[in-house]
């Protein structure tokens, strides 16, 4: 059988990607979470968009050292809610409607 599969490699994170999530009902959008402390949002209709950093836990150099994201979950009932499991003792819950994208 002849299978034509198109793949795209993206190089936006500076450390290992630990999780990828797709929003139920919206196959064009997906999110990636990385040990570099960023969560990035992608739209498959415009993958080369540079402004895709939704969350950067290490943007401010505060106390507590470098934070890594170890897991990501999108609420299937309310897909604007996102939870991040991090390298510290906290799970961070975000409302994506309140966030904006940056080049982070």
N, C-alpha and C. Protein backbone atom coordinates (compact mmCIF):
# COMPACT_ATOMS: atom_id res chain seq x y z
N UNK A 1 0.84 -1.18 0.00
CA UNK A 1 0.00 0.00 0.00
C UNK A 1 0.88 1.24 0.00
N UNK A 2 0.45 2.22 -0.73
CA UNK A 2 1.19 3.47 -0.84
C UNK A 2 0.61 4.47 0.15
N UNK A 3 1.40 4.81 1.18
CA UNK A 3 0.94 5.74 2.21
C UNK A 3 1.74 7.03 2.11
N UNK A 4 1.05 8.10 1.85
CA UNK A 4 1.69 9.42 1.82
C UNK A 4 1.48 10.08 3.16
N UNK A 5 2.53 10.17 3.95
CA UNK A 5 2.45 10.77 5.27
C UNK A 5 3.38 11.98 5.29
N UNK A 6 2.82 13.10 5.70
CA UNK A 6 3.61 14.33 5.81
C UNK A 6 3.93 14.57 7.28
N UNK A 7 5.20 14.73 7.60
CA UNK A 7 5.61 15.06 8.96
C UNK A 7 6.37 16.37 8.96
N UNK A 8 6.29 17.06 10.06
CA UNK A 8 7.00 18.33 10.23
C UNK A 8 7.75 18.29 11.55
N UNK A 9 9.00 18.63 11.51
CA UNK A 9 9.81 18.72 12.72
C UNK A 9 9.88 20.18 13.15
N UNK A 10 9.61 20.43 14.42
CA UNK A 10 9.63 21.79 14.93
C UNK A 10 10.68 21.91 16.03
N UNK A 11 11.40 23.00 16.01
CA UNK A 11 12.51 23.21 16.94
C UNK A 11 12.28 24.49 17.74
N UNK A 12 11.28 24.47 18.61
CA UNK A 12 10.95 25.66 19.39
C UNK A 12 11.39 25.55 20.85
N UNK A 13 11.42 24.36 21.40
CA UNK A 13 11.82 24.18 22.79
C UNK A 13 13.34 24.02 22.88
N UNK A 14 13.91 24.41 24.02
CA UNK A 14 15.35 24.27 24.21
C UNK A 14 15.70 23.07 25.09
N UNK A 15 14.69 22.29 25.49
CA UNK A 15 14.91 21.09 26.29
C UNK A 15 13.87 20.06 25.89
N UNK A 16 13.88 18.92 26.54
CA UNK A 16 12.98 17.82 26.17
C UNK A 16 11.52 18.20 26.31
N UNK A 17 10.71 17.77 25.36
CA UNK A 17 9.26 17.93 25.42
C UNK A 17 8.71 16.75 26.20
N UNK A 18 7.93 17.04 27.24
CA UNK A 18 7.41 15.99 28.11
C UNK A 18 5.95 15.65 27.84
N UNK A 19 5.20 16.54 27.20
CA UNK A 19 3.78 16.27 26.96
C UNK A 19 3.29 17.04 25.75
N UNK A 20 2.34 16.43 25.04
CA UNK A 20 1.64 17.06 23.92
C UNK A 20 0.16 16.77 24.09
N UNK A 21 -0.68 17.78 23.93
CA UNK A 21 -2.13 17.63 24.08
C UNK A 21 -2.83 18.26 22.87
N UNK A 22 -3.92 17.63 22.46
CA UNK A 22 -4.78 18.16 21.41
C UNK A 22 -6.14 18.45 22.03
N UNK A 23 -6.72 19.57 21.65
CA UNK A 23 -8.04 19.93 22.16
C UNK A 23 -9.10 19.09 21.48
N UNK A 24 -9.94 18.45 22.28
CA UNK A 24 -11.04 17.65 21.75
C UNK A 24 -11.97 18.56 20.95
N UNK A 25 -12.29 18.16 19.74
CA UNK A 25 -13.18 18.95 18.91
C UNK A 25 -12.47 20.02 18.09
N UNK A 26 -11.16 20.18 18.29
CA UNK A 26 -10.40 21.17 17.52
C UNK A 26 -9.07 20.54 17.11
N UNK A 27 -9.05 19.77 16.05
CA UNK A 27 -7.84 19.04 15.67
C UNK A 27 -6.71 19.92 15.13
N UNK A 28 -6.98 21.21 14.90
CA UNK A 28 -5.95 22.09 14.37
C UNK A 28 -4.98 22.58 15.43
N UNK A 29 -5.41 22.64 16.69
CA UNK A 29 -4.58 23.19 17.76
C UNK A 29 -4.00 22.09 18.63
N UNK A 30 -2.73 22.27 19.02
CA UNK A 30 -2.13 21.39 20.01
C UNK A 30 -1.13 22.18 20.83
N UNK A 31 -0.80 21.64 21.99
CA UNK A 31 0.09 22.29 22.94
C UNK A 31 1.22 21.34 23.30
N UNK A 32 2.39 21.90 23.52
CA UNK A 32 3.53 21.10 23.97
C UNK A 32 4.08 21.72 25.24
N UNK A 33 4.53 20.85 26.15
CA UNK A 33 5.10 21.30 27.42
C UNK A 33 6.50 20.71 27.53
N UNK A 34 7.43 21.51 28.01
CA UNK A 34 8.83 21.10 27.98
C UNK A 34 9.53 21.35 29.30
N UNK A 35 10.64 20.64 29.46
CA UNK A 35 11.50 20.86 30.62
C UNK A 35 12.19 22.21 30.57
N UNK A 36 12.08 22.94 29.46
CA UNK A 36 12.64 24.30 29.42
C UNK A 36 11.73 25.30 30.13
N UNK A 37 10.58 24.81 30.66
CA UNK A 37 9.68 25.67 31.43
C UNK A 37 8.65 26.39 30.58
N UNK A 38 8.54 26.02 29.30
CA UNK A 38 7.56 26.69 28.45
C UNK A 38 6.47 25.72 28.00
N UNK A 39 5.31 26.31 27.79
CA UNK A 39 4.18 25.61 27.17
C UNK A 39 3.87 26.40 25.91
N UNK A 40 3.87 25.71 24.78
CA UNK A 40 3.68 26.38 23.49
C UNK A 40 2.41 25.90 22.82
N UNK A 41 1.77 26.84 22.12
CA UNK A 41 0.53 26.56 21.42
C UNK A 41 0.80 26.59 19.91
N UNK A 42 0.30 25.58 19.21
CA UNK A 42 0.51 25.48 17.77
C UNK A 42 -0.82 25.34 17.05
N UNK A 43 -0.87 25.87 15.85
CA UNK A 43 -2.01 25.70 14.96
C UNK A 43 -1.45 25.05 13.70
N UNK A 44 -1.94 23.86 13.36
CA UNK A 44 -1.38 23.13 12.23
C UNK A 44 -1.60 23.84 10.89
N UNK A 45 -2.48 24.83 10.87
CA UNK A 45 -2.69 25.59 9.64
C UNK A 45 -1.61 26.63 9.41
N UNK A 46 -0.82 26.95 10.47
CA UNK A 46 0.29 27.92 10.33
C UNK A 46 1.41 27.53 11.31
N UNK A 47 2.05 26.42 11.04
CA UNK A 47 3.04 25.85 11.96
C UNK A 47 4.31 26.70 12.12
N UNK A 48 4.62 27.53 11.18
CA UNK A 48 5.87 28.28 11.26
C UNK A 48 5.73 29.59 12.04
N UNK A 49 4.60 29.82 12.65
CA UNK A 49 4.37 31.01 13.46
C UNK A 49 5.36 31.03 14.63
N UNK A 50 6.11 32.10 14.77
CA UNK A 50 7.12 32.21 15.81
C UNK A 50 6.54 32.60 17.16
N UNK A 51 5.41 33.27 17.16
CA UNK A 51 4.79 33.72 18.40
C UNK A 51 3.89 32.61 18.92
N UNK A 52 4.48 31.65 19.65
CA UNK A 52 3.70 30.49 20.08
C UNK A 52 3.89 30.12 21.54
N UNK A 53 4.62 30.93 22.29
CA UNK A 53 4.86 30.63 23.70
C UNK A 53 3.68 31.13 24.53
N UNK A 54 2.95 30.19 25.11
CA UNK A 54 1.77 30.53 25.91
C UNK A 54 2.15 30.79 27.36
N UNK A 55 3.07 29.98 27.90
CA UNK A 55 3.50 30.10 29.29
C UNK A 55 5.00 29.89 29.34
N UNK A 56 5.69 30.79 30.06
CA UNK A 56 7.12 30.63 30.31
C UNK A 56 7.35 30.79 31.81
N UNK A 57 7.53 29.67 32.49
CA UNK A 57 7.69 29.70 33.95
C UNK A 57 9.00 30.34 34.38
N UNK A 58 9.96 30.45 33.46
CA UNK A 58 11.27 30.99 33.80
C UNK A 58 11.50 32.39 33.23
N UNK A 59 10.42 33.06 32.84
CA UNK A 59 10.55 34.39 32.24
C UNK A 59 11.10 35.41 33.23
N UNK A 60 10.70 35.30 34.49
CA UNK A 60 11.23 36.22 35.50
C UNK A 60 12.23 35.46 36.36
N UNK A 61 13.31 36.09 36.65
CA UNK A 61 14.37 35.42 37.42
C UNK A 61 14.13 35.64 38.91
N UNK A 62 13.14 34.96 39.43
CA UNK A 62 12.83 35.06 40.85
C UNK A 62 13.49 33.96 41.63
N UNK A 63 13.23 33.94 42.92
CA UNK A 63 13.78 32.89 43.77
C UNK A 63 13.11 31.56 43.44
N UNK A 64 13.79 30.49 43.73
CA UNK A 64 13.22 29.17 43.49
C UNK A 64 13.87 28.43 42.35
N UNK A 65 14.73 29.09 41.60
CA UNK A 65 15.45 28.41 40.55
C UNK A 65 14.62 28.10 39.32
N UNK A 66 15.23 27.37 38.43
CA UNK A 66 14.62 27.01 37.15
C UNK A 66 13.49 25.99 37.35
N UNK A 67 12.36 26.26 36.70
CA UNK A 67 11.21 25.35 36.80
C UNK A 67 11.05 24.61 35.48
N UNK A 68 10.71 23.34 35.57
CA UNK A 68 10.47 22.51 34.40
C UNK A 68 9.00 22.10 34.39
N UNK A 69 8.46 21.93 33.19
CA UNK A 69 7.10 21.40 33.07
C UNK A 69 7.24 19.91 32.76
N UNK A 70 6.58 19.11 33.56
CA UNK A 70 6.68 17.65 33.45
C UNK A 70 5.43 17.02 32.85
N UNK A 71 4.30 17.75 32.86
CA UNK A 71 3.06 17.20 32.33
C UNK A 71 2.08 18.31 31.97
N UNK A 72 1.15 17.99 31.10
CA UNK A 72 0.18 18.94 30.59
C UNK A 72 -1.15 18.23 30.40
N UNK A 73 -2.23 18.88 30.77
CA UNK A 73 -3.56 18.30 30.56
C UNK A 73 -4.54 19.40 30.19
N UNK A 74 -5.36 19.13 29.17
CA UNK A 74 -6.44 20.03 28.77
C UNK A 74 -7.74 19.43 29.30
N UNK A 75 -8.53 20.24 29.98
CA UNK A 75 -9.81 19.78 30.52
C UNK A 75 -10.74 19.44 29.34
N UNK A 76 -11.17 18.17 29.21
CA UNK A 76 -12.02 17.81 28.08
C UNK A 76 -13.41 18.44 28.12
N UNK A 77 -13.89 18.81 29.29
CA UNK A 77 -15.22 19.44 29.41
C UNK A 77 -15.15 20.95 29.22
N UNK A 78 -14.04 21.56 29.62
CA UNK A 78 -13.83 23.00 29.46
C UNK A 78 -12.43 23.20 28.90
N UNK A 79 -12.27 23.06 27.57
CA UNK A 79 -10.94 23.03 26.97
C UNK A 79 -10.13 24.31 27.09
N UNK A 80 -10.72 25.38 27.61
CA UNK A 80 -9.93 26.59 27.86
C UNK A 80 -9.11 26.45 29.16
N UNK A 81 -9.38 25.41 29.95
CA UNK A 81 -8.63 25.17 31.18
C UNK A 81 -7.48 24.21 30.92
N UNK A 82 -6.31 24.58 31.39
CA UNK A 82 -5.09 23.82 31.18
C UNK A 82 -4.38 23.65 32.52
N UNK A 83 -3.90 22.44 32.79
CA UNK A 83 -3.15 22.19 34.02
C UNK A 83 -1.73 21.77 33.64
N UNK A 84 -0.75 22.31 34.38
CA UNK A 84 0.65 21.97 34.16
C UNK A 84 1.22 21.36 35.44
N UNK A 85 1.81 20.18 35.30
CA UNK A 85 2.54 19.56 36.41
C UNK A 85 3.99 19.99 36.26
N UNK A 86 4.55 20.53 37.33
CA UNK A 86 5.88 21.13 37.24
C UNK A 86 6.88 20.42 38.14
N UNK A 87 8.12 20.86 38.08
CA UNK A 87 9.19 20.22 38.84
C UNK A 87 9.22 20.66 40.30
N UNK A 88 8.28 21.51 40.69
CA UNK A 88 8.18 21.89 42.09
C UNK A 88 6.94 21.21 42.68
N UNK A 89 6.47 21.67 43.80
CA UNK A 89 5.36 21.01 44.50
C UNK A 89 3.98 21.46 44.02
N UNK A 90 3.90 22.16 42.90
CA UNK A 90 2.64 22.76 42.49
C UNK A 90 2.14 22.23 41.14
N UNK A 91 0.83 22.17 41.02
CA UNK A 91 0.17 22.01 39.73
C UNK A 91 -0.45 23.37 39.43
N UNK A 92 -0.12 23.92 38.30
CA UNK A 92 -0.64 25.23 37.93
C UNK A 92 -1.81 25.05 36.97
N UNK A 93 -2.93 25.75 37.25
CA UNK A 93 -4.10 25.68 36.40
C UNK A 93 -4.30 27.06 35.78
N UNK A 94 -4.47 27.07 34.46
CA UNK A 94 -4.60 28.31 33.71
C UNK A 94 -5.90 28.31 32.91
N UNK A 95 -6.42 29.50 32.70
CA UNK A 95 -7.51 29.74 31.78
C UNK A 95 -6.86 30.32 30.53
N UNK A 96 -6.82 29.55 29.46
CA UNK A 96 -6.12 29.98 28.25
C UNK A 96 -6.71 31.27 27.65
N UNK A 97 -7.95 31.57 27.95
CA UNK A 97 -8.56 32.79 27.43
C UNK A 97 -7.91 34.02 28.03
N UNK A 98 -7.26 33.88 29.18
CA UNK A 98 -6.62 35.00 29.87
C UNK A 98 -5.13 35.13 29.52
N UNK A 99 -4.62 34.25 28.67
CA UNK A 99 -3.21 34.26 28.32
C UNK A 99 -3.01 34.80 26.92
N UNK A 100 -1.83 35.32 26.65
CA UNK A 100 -1.50 35.77 25.30
C UNK A 100 -0.19 35.11 24.86
N UNK A 101 -0.02 34.98 23.58
CA UNK A 101 1.16 34.33 23.02
C UNK A 101 2.32 35.31 22.92
N UNK A 102 3.55 34.78 23.10
CA UNK A 102 4.75 35.58 22.93
C UNK A 102 5.79 34.72 22.22
N UNK A 103 6.94 35.31 21.95
CA UNK A 103 8.02 34.55 21.31
C UNK A 103 8.80 33.73 22.31
N UNK A 104 8.66 34.06 23.62
CA UNK A 104 9.24 33.38 24.75
C UNK A 104 10.31 32.43 24.48
